[in-house]
Each structure stands twice: as structure tokens, then as C-alpha cells.
Coordinates of C-alpha atoms in Angstrom, one line a residue:
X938 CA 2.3 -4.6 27.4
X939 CA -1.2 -4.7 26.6
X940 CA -1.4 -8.4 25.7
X941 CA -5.1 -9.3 26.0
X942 CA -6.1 -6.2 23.8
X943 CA -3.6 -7.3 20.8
X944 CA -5.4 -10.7 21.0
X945 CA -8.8 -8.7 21.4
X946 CA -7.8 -6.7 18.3
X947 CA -6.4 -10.3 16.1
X948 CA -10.0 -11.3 16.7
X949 CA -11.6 -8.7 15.7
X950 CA -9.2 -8.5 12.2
X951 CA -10.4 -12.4 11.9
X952 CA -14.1 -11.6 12.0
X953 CA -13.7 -9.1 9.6
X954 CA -11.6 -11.0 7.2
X955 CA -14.2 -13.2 7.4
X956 CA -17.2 -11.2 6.5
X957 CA -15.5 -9.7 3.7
X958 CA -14.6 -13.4 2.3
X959 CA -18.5 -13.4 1.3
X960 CA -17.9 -11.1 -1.1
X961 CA -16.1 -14.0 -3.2
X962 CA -18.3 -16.2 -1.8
X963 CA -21.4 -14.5 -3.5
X964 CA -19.1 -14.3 -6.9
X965 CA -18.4 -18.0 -7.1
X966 CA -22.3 -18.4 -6.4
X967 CA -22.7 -16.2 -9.6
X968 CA -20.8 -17.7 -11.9
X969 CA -21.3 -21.0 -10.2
X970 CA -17.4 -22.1 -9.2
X971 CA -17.1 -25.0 -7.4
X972 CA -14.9 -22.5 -4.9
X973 CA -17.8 -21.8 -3.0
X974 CA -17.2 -24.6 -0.8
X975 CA -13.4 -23.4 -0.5
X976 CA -14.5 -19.8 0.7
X977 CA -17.1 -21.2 3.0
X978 CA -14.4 -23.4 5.1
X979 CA -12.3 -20.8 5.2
X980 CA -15.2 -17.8 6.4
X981 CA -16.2 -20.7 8.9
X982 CA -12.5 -20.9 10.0
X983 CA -11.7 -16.8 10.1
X984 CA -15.2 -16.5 12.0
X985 CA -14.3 -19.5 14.7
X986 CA -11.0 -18.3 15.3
X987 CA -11.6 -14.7 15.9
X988 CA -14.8 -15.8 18.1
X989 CA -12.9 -17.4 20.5
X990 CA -10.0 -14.6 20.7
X991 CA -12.8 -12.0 21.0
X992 CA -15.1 -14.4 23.3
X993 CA -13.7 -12.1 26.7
X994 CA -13.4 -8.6 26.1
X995 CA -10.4 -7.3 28.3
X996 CA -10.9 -5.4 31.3
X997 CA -8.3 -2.8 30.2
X998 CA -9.0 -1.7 26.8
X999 CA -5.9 1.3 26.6
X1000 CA -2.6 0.7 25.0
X1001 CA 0.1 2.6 23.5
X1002 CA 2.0 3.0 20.2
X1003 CA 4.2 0.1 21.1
X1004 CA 1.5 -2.4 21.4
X1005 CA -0.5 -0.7 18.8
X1006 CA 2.6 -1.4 16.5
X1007 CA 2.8 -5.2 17.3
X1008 CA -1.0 -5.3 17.0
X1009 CA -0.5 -3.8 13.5
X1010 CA 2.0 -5.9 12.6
X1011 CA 0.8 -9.1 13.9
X1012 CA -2.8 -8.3 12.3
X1013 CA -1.0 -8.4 8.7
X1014 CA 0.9 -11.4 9.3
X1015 CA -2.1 -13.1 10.9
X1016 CA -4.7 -11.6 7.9
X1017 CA -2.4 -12.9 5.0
X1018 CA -1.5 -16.5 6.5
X1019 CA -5.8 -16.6 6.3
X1020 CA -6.1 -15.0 3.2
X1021 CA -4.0 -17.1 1.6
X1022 CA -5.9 -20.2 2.6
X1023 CA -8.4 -20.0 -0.6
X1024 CA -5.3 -20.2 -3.0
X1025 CA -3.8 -23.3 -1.2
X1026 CA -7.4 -25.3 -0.9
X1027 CA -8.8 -24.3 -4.3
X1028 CA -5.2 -25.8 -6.1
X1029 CA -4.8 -22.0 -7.6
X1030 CA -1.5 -21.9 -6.0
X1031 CA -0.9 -25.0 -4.4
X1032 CA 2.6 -24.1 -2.9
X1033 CA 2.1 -22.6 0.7
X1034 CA 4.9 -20.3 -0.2
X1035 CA 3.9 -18.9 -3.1
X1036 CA 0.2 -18.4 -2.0
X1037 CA 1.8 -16.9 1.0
X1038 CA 3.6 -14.4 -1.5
X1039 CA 0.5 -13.6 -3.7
X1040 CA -1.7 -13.4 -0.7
X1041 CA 1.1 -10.5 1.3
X1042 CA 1.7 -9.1 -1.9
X1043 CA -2.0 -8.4 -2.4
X1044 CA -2.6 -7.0 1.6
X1045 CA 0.1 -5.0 0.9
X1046 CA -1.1 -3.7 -2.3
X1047 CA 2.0 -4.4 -3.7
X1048 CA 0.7 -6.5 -6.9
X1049 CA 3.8 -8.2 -7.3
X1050 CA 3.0 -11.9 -8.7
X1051 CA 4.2 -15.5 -9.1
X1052 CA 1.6 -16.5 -11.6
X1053 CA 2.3 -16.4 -15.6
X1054 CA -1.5 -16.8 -16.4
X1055 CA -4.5 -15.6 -14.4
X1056 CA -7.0 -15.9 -17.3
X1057 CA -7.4 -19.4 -16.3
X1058 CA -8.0 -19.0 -12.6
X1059 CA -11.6 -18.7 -11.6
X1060 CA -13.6 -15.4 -11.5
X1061 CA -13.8 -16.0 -7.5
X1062 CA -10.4 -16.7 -6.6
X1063 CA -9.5 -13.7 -9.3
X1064 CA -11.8 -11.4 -7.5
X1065 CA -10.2 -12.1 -4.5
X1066 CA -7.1 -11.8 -4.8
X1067 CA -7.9 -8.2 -6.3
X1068 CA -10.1 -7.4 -3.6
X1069 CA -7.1 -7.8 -0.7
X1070 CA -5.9 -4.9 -2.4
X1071 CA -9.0 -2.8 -1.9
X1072 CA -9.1 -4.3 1.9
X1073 CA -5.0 -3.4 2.4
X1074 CA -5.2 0.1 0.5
X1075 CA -7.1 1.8 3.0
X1076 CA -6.3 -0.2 6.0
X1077 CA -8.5 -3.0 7.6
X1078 CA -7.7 -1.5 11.4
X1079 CA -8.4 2.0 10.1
X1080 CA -11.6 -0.2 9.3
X1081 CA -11.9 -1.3 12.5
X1082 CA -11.4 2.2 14.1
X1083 CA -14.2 3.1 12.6
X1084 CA -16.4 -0.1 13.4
X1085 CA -14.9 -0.6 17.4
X1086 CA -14.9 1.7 20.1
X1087 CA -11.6 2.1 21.7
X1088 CA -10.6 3.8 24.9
X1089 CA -8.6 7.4 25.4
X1090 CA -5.8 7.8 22.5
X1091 CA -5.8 3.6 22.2
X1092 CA -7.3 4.2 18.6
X1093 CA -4.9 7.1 17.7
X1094 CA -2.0 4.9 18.6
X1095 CA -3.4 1.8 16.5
X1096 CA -4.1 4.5 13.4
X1097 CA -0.3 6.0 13.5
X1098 CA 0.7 2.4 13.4
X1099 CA -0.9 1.1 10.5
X1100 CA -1.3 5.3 8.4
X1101 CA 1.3 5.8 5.8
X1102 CA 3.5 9.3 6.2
X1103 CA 5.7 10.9 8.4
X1104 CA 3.0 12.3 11.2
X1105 CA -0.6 11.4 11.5
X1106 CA -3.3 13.6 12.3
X1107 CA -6.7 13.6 12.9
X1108 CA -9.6 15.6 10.6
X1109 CA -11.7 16.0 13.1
X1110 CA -11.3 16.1 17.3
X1111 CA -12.6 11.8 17.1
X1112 CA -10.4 9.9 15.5
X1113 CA -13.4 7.0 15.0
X1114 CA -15.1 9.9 13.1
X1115 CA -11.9 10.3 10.9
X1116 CA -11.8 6.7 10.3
X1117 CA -15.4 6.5 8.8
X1118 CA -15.0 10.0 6.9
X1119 CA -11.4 8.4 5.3
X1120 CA -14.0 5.0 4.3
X1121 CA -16.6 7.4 2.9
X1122 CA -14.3 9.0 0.7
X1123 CA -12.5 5.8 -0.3
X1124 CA -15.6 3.7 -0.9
X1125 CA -16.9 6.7 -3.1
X1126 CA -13.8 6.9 -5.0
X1127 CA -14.3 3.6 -5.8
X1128 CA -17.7 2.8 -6.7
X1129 CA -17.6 6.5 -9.2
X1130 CA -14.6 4.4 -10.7
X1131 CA -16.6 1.2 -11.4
X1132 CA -19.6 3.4 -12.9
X1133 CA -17.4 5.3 -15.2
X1134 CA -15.7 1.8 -16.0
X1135 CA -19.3 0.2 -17.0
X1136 CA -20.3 3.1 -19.1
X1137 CA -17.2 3.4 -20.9
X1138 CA -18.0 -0.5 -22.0
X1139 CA -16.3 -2.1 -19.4
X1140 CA -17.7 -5.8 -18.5
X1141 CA -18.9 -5.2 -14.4
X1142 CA -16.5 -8.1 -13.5
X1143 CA -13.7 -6.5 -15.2
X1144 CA -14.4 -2.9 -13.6
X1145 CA -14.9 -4.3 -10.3
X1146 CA -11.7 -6.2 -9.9
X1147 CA -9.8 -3.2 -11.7
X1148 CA -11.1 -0.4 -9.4
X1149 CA -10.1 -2.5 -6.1
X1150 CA -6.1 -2.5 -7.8
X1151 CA -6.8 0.8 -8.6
X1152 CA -8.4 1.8 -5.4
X1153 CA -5.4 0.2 -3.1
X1154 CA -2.9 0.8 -6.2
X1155 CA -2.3 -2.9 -5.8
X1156 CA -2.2 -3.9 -9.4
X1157 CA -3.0 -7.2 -9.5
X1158 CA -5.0 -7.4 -13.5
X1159 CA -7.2 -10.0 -14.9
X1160 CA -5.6 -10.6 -17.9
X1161 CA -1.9 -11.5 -18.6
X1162 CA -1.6 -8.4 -20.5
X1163 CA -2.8 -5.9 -17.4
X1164 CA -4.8 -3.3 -19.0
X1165 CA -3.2 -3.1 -22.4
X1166 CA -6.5 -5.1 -24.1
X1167 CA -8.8 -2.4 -22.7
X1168 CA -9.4 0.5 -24.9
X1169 CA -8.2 4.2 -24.3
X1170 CA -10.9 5.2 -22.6
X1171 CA -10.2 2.8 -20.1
X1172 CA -6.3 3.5 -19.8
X1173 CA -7.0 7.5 -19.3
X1174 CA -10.0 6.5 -17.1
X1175 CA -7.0 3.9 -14.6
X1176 CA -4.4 6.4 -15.0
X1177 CA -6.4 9.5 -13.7
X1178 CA -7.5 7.5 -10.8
X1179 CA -4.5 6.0 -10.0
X1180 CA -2.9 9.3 -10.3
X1181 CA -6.4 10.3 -7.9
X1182 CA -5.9 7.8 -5.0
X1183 CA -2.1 9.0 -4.8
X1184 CA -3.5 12.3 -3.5
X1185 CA -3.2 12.4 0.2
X1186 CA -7.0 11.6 1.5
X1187 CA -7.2 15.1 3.8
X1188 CA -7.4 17.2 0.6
X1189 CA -10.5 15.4 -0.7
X1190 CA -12.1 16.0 3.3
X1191 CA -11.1 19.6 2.8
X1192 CA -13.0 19.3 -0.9
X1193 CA -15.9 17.3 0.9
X1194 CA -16.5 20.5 3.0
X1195 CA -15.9 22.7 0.4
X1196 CA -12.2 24.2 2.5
X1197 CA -10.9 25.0 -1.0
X1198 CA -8.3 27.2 0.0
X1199 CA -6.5 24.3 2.0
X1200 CA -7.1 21.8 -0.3
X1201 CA -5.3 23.9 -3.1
X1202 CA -2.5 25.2 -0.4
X1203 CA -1.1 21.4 0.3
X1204 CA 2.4 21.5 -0.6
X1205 CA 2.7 18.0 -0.9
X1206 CA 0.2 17.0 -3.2
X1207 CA 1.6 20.4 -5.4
X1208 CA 5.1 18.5 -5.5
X1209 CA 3.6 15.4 -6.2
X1210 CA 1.7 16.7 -9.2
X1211 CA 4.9 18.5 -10.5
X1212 CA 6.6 15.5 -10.2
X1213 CA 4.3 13.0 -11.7
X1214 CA 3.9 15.5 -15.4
X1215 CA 7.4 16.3 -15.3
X1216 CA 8.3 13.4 -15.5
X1217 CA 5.5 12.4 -17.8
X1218 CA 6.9 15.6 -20.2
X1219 CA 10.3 14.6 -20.0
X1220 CA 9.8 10.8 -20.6
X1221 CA 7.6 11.3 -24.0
X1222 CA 10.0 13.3 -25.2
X1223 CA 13.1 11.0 -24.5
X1224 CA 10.4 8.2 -26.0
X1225 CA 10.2 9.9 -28.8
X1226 CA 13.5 11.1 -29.9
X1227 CA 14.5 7.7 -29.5
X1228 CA 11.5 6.6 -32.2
X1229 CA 10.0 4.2 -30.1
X1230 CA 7.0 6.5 -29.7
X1231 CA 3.4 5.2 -31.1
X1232 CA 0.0 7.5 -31.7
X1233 CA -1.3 7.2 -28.1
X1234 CA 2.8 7.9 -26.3
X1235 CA 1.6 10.6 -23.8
X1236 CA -1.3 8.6 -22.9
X1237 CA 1.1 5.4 -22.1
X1238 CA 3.7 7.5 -20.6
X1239 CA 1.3 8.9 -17.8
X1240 CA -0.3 5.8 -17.8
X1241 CA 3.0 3.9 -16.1
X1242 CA 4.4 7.3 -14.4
X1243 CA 0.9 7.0 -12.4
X1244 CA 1.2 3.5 -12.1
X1245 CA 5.0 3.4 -10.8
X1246 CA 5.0 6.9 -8.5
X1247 CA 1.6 5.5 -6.9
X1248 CA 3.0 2.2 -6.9
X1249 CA 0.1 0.6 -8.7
X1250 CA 1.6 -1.2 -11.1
X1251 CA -0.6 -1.6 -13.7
X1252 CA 0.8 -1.7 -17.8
X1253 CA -0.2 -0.8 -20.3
X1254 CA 2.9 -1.6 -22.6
X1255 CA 6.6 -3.2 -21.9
X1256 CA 8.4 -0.3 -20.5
X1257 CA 11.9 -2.0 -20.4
X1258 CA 12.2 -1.4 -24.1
X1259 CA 12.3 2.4 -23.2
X1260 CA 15.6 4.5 -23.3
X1261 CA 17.9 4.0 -20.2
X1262 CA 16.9 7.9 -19.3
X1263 CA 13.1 6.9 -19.3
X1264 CA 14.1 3.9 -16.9
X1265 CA 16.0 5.7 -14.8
X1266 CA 13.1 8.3 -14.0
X1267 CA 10.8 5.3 -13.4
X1268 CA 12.9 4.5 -10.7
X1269 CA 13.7 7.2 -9.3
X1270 CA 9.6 7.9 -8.8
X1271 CA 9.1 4.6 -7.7
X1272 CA 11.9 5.9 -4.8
X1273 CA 9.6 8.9 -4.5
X1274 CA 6.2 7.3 -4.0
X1275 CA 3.0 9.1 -3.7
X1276 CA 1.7 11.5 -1.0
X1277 CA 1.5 10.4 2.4
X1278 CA -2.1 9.8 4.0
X1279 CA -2.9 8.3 0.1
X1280 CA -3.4 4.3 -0.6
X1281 CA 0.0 4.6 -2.7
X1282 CA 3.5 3.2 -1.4
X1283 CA 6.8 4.6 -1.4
X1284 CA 8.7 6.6 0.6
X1285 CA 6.0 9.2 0.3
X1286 CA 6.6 12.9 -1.2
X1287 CA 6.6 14.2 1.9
X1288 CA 9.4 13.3 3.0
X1289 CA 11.6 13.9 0.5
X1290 CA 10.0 17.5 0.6
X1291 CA 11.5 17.3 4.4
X1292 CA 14.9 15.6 3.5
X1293 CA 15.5 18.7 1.1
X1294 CA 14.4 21.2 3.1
X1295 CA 16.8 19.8 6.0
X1296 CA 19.5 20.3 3.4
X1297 CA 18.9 23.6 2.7
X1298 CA 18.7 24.7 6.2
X1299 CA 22.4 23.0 6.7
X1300 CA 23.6 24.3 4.2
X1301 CA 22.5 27.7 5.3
X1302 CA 23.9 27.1 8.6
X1303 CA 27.3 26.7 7.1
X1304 CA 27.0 30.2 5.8
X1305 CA 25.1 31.8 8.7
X1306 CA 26.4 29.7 11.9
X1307 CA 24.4 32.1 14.3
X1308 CA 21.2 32.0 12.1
X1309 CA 17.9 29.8 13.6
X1310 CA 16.0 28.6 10.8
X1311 CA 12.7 26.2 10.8
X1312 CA 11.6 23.7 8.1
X1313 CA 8.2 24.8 7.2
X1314 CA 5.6 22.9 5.5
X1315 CA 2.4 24.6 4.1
X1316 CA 3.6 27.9 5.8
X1317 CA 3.6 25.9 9.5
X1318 CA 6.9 24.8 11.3
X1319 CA 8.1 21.3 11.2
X1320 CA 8.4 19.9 14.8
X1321 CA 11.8 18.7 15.0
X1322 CA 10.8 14.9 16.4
X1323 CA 9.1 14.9 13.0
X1324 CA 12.5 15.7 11.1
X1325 CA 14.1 13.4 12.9
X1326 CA 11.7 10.6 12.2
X1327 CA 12.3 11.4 8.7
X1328 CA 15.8 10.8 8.6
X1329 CA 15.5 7.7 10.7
X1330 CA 12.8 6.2 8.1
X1331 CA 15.4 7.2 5.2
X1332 CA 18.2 5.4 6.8
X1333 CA 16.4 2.2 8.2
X1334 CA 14.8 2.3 4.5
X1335 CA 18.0 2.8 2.6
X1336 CA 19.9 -0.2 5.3
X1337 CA 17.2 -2.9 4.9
X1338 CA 17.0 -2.0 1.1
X1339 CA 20.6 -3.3 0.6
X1340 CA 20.2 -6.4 3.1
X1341 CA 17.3 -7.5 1.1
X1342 CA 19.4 -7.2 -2.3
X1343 CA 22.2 -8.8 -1.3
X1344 CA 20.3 -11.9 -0.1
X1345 CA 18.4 -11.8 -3.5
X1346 CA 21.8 -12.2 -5.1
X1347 CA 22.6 -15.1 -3.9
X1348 CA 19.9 -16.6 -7.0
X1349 CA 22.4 -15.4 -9.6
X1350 CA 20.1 -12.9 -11.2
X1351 CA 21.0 -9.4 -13.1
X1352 CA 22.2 -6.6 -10.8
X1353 CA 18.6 -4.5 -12.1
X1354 CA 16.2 -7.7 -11.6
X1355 CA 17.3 -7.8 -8.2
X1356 CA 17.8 -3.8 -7.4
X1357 CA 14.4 -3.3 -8.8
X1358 CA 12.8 -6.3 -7.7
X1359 CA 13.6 -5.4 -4.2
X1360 CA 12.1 -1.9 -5.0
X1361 CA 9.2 -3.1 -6.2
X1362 CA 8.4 -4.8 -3.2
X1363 CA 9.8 -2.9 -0.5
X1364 CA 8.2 0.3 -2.3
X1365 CA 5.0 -1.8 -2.7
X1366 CA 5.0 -1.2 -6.3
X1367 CA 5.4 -4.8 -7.9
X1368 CA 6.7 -4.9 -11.1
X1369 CA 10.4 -4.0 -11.3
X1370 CA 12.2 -4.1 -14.5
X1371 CA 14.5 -7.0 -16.7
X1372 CA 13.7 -10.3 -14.8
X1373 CA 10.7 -9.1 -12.3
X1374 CA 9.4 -6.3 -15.4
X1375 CA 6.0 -5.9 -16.2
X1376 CA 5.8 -9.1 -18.8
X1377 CA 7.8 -11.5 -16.4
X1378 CA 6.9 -12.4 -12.8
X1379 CA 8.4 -13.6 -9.3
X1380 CA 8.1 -17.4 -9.7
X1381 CA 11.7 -18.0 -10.5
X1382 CA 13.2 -16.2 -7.1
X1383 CA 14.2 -19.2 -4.6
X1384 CA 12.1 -19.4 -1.4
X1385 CA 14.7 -17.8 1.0
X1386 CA 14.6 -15.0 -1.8
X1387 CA 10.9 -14.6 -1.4
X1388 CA 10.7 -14.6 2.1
X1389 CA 12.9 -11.7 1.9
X1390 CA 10.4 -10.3 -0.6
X1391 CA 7.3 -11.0 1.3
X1392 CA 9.1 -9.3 4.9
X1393 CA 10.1 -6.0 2.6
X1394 CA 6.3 -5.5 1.5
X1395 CA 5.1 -5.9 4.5
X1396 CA 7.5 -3.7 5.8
X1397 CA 6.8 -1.0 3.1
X1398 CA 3.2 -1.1 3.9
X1399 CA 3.7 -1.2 7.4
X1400 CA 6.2 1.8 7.1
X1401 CA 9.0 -0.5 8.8
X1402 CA 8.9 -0.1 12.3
X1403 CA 6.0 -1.3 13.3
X1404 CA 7.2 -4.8 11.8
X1405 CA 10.6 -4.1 13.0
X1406 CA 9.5 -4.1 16.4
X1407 CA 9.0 -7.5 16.5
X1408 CA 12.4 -8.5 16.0
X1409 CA 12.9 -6.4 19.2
X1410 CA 13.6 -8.8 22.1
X1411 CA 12.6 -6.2 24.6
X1412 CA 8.9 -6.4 23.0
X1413 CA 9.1 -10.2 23.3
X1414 CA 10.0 -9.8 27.0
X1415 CA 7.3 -7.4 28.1
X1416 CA 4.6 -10.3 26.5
X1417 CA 6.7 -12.8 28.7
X1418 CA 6.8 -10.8 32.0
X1419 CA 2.8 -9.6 31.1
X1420 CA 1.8 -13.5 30.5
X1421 CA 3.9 -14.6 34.0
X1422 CA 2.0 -12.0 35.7

């Protein structure tokens, strides 16, 4: 075990997190907030500490997927007990606890919240906590990939760590290239969001701290009424580019170099389209059979089918006044997820693809014993470790899933406050439905309960096993034995 180059790499995740804290910085300078002094002490503090872990560089700079896993894992934890540092100082969220949970929940881009008004907070402390979901959507080692040289296949192990989806692959032969050309595209994305924002009347402020939820489908609004105050322009503007930064990132490379043909061929981001207006057809018209539809129904039904399958969580409107068939296809897309190699959470289209393809070759197995059939994905054969990852994922997902609820039971709430609460945050989604819906909050879960809530969005960033691993004793040992020698 690599252990000098995980400390190398916490460093380096330090000194980033600080440079990107001037960001706020330079907002409460703006509107002149007396948080500037709160941001400065912690930048001073994130720059110190990742100084002196970077101060010798080691003399064997190569590790593997299992120390690029605890150095993914332990960057989160590490990033968020910082991040959450401005919260705690300022007096925005004085509990430890609960800034913990705010801070984690925006690294993780899961939006989920403990606060019942955030008009009151300050634009820099507002603007921060939207901006960790703009630094977590993305990733901020796939940010350091692109930043830090790494030796031999060290960087591909820390990308495969951190990358949502089943398999990870490079766009071009150096994965430091890919990292930058993935930044490109997702800082462009971005700042054509913000301009179309300000044009279509949008205060800069406001379009700013939108497009980073938006950006890292994160979620976290400005106003206690999420984006229902904006006008439509805004709403269709969000929900295309929420419905946008679901798309897995290779087919806007393939766009960038004008590959048409395989950016129209992916038969993910095909499934995840069909999905996402399916569902929108099906739900407007169950909306409005039941008479609960308005004038503007189609726009607010895509608006929170792209919110919940990219697990944004942005509103527009209450949704748990909807008919129990509307509900029950929001969850079953917040189960779904967006496209692997996207900023959105979930369990990624992909893999259901896989998981249904794997039942079709069984079944055809049963009828054709002697038969060999391949799963096949864009015309190209699925290697079988791949499969098998897949159904590991599904059943490690559905086991912790169930652990999680049954601990959040013990708080007495609803059966569907807790079932969707846990899905919201394991699915990086945030808003759940009943007690954790989209006009209520997290505040009233106990502190085991959000401890639980704060490991499952980690976790559902992380894609589980890289923060599974360190509950591993073995891993544990190896840092022992590594230290001792």
C-alpha cells in the first residue's frame, strides 16, 4: 500500500480546496459580508495543511486501484470535514453535524438539506455551498488528473475510483488529456448556462449559483421555493440542462470532434432519453386525468422528471400532491439515474441496460441450453468481469439500501419519508417525498439517522466500494505493515 502517495494526493485535494474557497472569498468582498474573514481562516487552514502533507513528494509515485480507492474515499471525507468549516465559524449552521450534512450533501451533489430558510444566509456562504456542487459534479481528483502528473496507469486507477459507471475508459491514449478535455466540456456547459440565464433576466448571482446545482445536479436553490419564483423561461432553460448534464460526457467529446455517427449510436444515452419523455408523457397525462393539471403541466412534469432521473433536485412545484401512479414513476427514475460518465447520480442507465440484457440471455439459455450468447452494448460485446461488476453493484446497492432504512426507522417516521429519504441520498438525488419532499427538509432526522444519511451519499457518489473499502480490515493492515516498515 502506497501510503505516502494517499497523503501526497490529501494534500494536494487540500490546496485545491483552498484555492477554490477564494471564489467565496471574492463574493463576500462584493457584497461586503463580514464572512470574508471566515473564508480567509479557513483558505489559510486548507493551504497550511495540504503544504505540509505535500512538503516531500514521495519517491514512488505508482499505486493501484486499491489505494486509488482509499485515496478517493479519504479525499471526500477529508474535503467535506474542511468544507464544512465556513458553516460552523460563520454561525450558518452552528451544529458540527448538521454542517457536516449540508457540506457532504453538497460534495456529493446530493442537495439534500437541513435548513428551512436560505434567503437569510449570506450571498457568500449561499454561493458556496452551491458551488461544492459544481466542485463534486465533475470530480475534484478528475481535477487533479488533469492539474498533477502521475506515473504509469497511477492516474487511471485514481479516475476509475472516483468516475461514475460500470467501466471507465479513456477518450484519448493520456488519461491527463481526458481529464482536461472532460473540464473543457464541463466548464463550457456551464458558463453557456449562466449567459443564457442573464439574458433571459436572470440576476448574475442567481444564475451563477443555479448553474453550479445544475452543472453537478446538486440542487441546492437560493430561495425556499427552489426555482418556482423564476419565470418559464428559466424552468425550460434548468430542465434542458439538467436533462443536458445527464448525458454521459463522451458523447459531447464525440460532438466536440464532430464523430456524429458515435455520438447518435450511444445506446445509453438513447434509453436514457426514452425514459426521461416517457415518463414525462405518461405523467402529464396521469396529472391531468386526475385534474390537478395547470397551463404550464408538461413544462413542470419534465421539469421534476429531469430533476429526479438526473438526481438534481430542483422544484418547481410540490410533487407529492400528484397521483400515486406519477409518484411511483418518480421513484422508480430516481432508481434509474442518469447515464453513466454524466455529473447525475443513480444507479446509472447503464446498468440497468446490462441487468436486462443478462435476463434475456438466461432466459434464452433456458430455451437453448447449448446456445453461447454475448451481451452487447452499442453493437460491441460486454466483457463478462464488467457483467459481473454489475450485478455486484446491484446487490451491494440493494443490501446497504435496506440497512440504511431500517436504522432510519428507529426515528418513528412514515414508511415513504424513510424509503425515499434513504433514496434520495443514497441515489444523490435529495429531496424524497412526505417528510424529506421537496417543501420539507432533513432537520428533524436524529443524528445517528444522519450519519447514516451522510455515509449513503457519500457512498452513492463514490459508487460504494471505494468507501466500502475502508471498512475492510485487510486495507487497514497493509497501512499498518507499510507504516512499520
Amino acid at each position: 500500500m502506497n501510503r505516502s502517495m494517499i497523503r501526497y494526493i490529501l494534500g494536494w485535494v487540500l490546496k485545491i480546496e483552498a484555492v477554490l474557497m477564494l471564489l467565496p472569498c471574492a463574493t463576500a468582498v462584493i457584497y461586503q459580508e463580514k464572512e470574508i474573514t471566515t473564508f480567509l481562516i479557513v483558505t489559510a487552514l486548507c493551504a497550511a495543511c495540504g503544504f505540509l502533507l505535500t512538503l516531500k513528494k514521495p519517491d514512488n509515485t505508482v499505486f493501484y486501484l486499491k489505494e486509488g480507492c482509499m485515496a478517493t474515499a479519504l479525499s471526500w471525507i477529508v474535503m467535506s470535514l474542511f468544507g464544512c468549516l465556513p458553516f460552523i465559524i460563520s454561525g450558518a449552521i452552528p451544529s458540527f453535524t448538521d454542517a457536516l450534512f449540508e457540506t457532504i450533501s453538497g460534495f456529493t451533489t446530493t442537495g439534500a438539506t437541513i435548513l428551512a430558510d436560505v434567503e437569510i444566509l449570506p450571498h457568500s456562504i449561499l454561493l458556496w455551498r452551491s458551488f461544492t456542487h459544481w466542485i463534486g459534479g465533475m470530480g475534484v481528483l478528475v481535477f487533479l488528473l488533469a492539474v498533477v502528473p502521475m506515473s504509469g496507469g497511477s492516474n487511471m486507477n485514481l479516475m476509475k475510483a472516483e468516475s461514475p459507471g460500470p467501466s471507465v475508459g479513456k477518450l484519448v491514449p493520456r488519461v491527463r488529456i481526458t481529464a482536461r478535455i472532460l473540464y473543457y466540456i464541463y466548464i463550457g456547459m456551464t458558463i453557456t448556462q449562466i449567459v443564457l440565464m442573464v439574458l433571459g433576466g436572470a440576476p448574475l448571482f442567481d444564475a451563477v449559483t443555479i448553474s453550479f446545482g445544475t452543472a453537478g445536479t446538486g440542487g441546492f436553490g437560493i430561495r425556499n421555493d427552489s426555482i418556482a419564483g423564476y419565470s418559464p423561461y428559466i424552468q425550460w432553460l434548468v430542465a434542458v440542462f439538467m436533462a443536458l448534464f445527464g448525458v454521459n460526457f463522451n458523447a459531447y467529446y464525440f460532438m466536440l470532434y464532430r464523430k456524429w455517427k458515435k455520438a447518435f449510436s450511444m445506446e445509453e444515452v438513447r434509453y436514457y432519453l426514452l425514459i426521461m419523455f416517457g415518463v414525462t408523457g405518461i405523467i402529464t397525462i396521469d396529472v391531468l386525468r386526475a385534474s390537478l393539471g395547470t397551463g404550464h403541466t408538461v413544462r413542470d412534469v419534465f421539469f421534476q422528471v429531469s430533476s429526479l432521473m438526473t438526481s438534481t433536485g430542483f422544484s418547481t412545484l410540490d410533487y407529492d400532491i400528484w397521483p400515486v401512479t406519477s409518484k411511483t414513476l418518480l421513484v422508480m427514475t430516481m432508481f434509474v439515474g442518469a447515464c453513466a460518465g454524466s455529473t447525475g447520480g443513480g444507479i446509472k442507465v447503464s446498468r440497468f441496460v446490462i441487468l436486462l440484457k443478462t435476463m434475456k440471455k438466461e432466459m434464452s439459455s433456458y430455451m437453448y441450453p447449448k446456445s453461447i450468447r454475448k451481451i452487447r452494448m452499442e453493437g460491441k460485446p460486454v466483457e463478462h468481469e464488467v457483467v459481473r461488476a454489475v450485478n455486484v453493484f446491484f446487490i451491494t446497492f440493494m443490501m446497504l439500501f435496506a440497512l440504511s432504512i431500517l436504522i432510519v426507522s428507529f426515528d418513528g417516521k412514515d414508511m415513504t419519508s424513510n424509503f425515499t429519504g434513504v433514496l434520495a441520498c443514497l441515489n444523490n438525488i435529495g429531496p424524497g417525498m412526505e417528510m424529506t419532499g421537496p417543501t420539507e427538509n432533513f432537520a428533524s432526522f436524529s443524528v445517528l439517522s444522519k450519519y447514516v444519511l451522510m455515509f449513503d451519499m457519500l457512498a452513492g457518489r463514490l459508487e460504494l466500494f471505494p468507501l466500502l473499502l475502508l471498512f475492510h480490515p485487510s486495507a487497514w493492515k497493509q497501512l499498518a505493515c507499510r507504516k512499520k516498515g
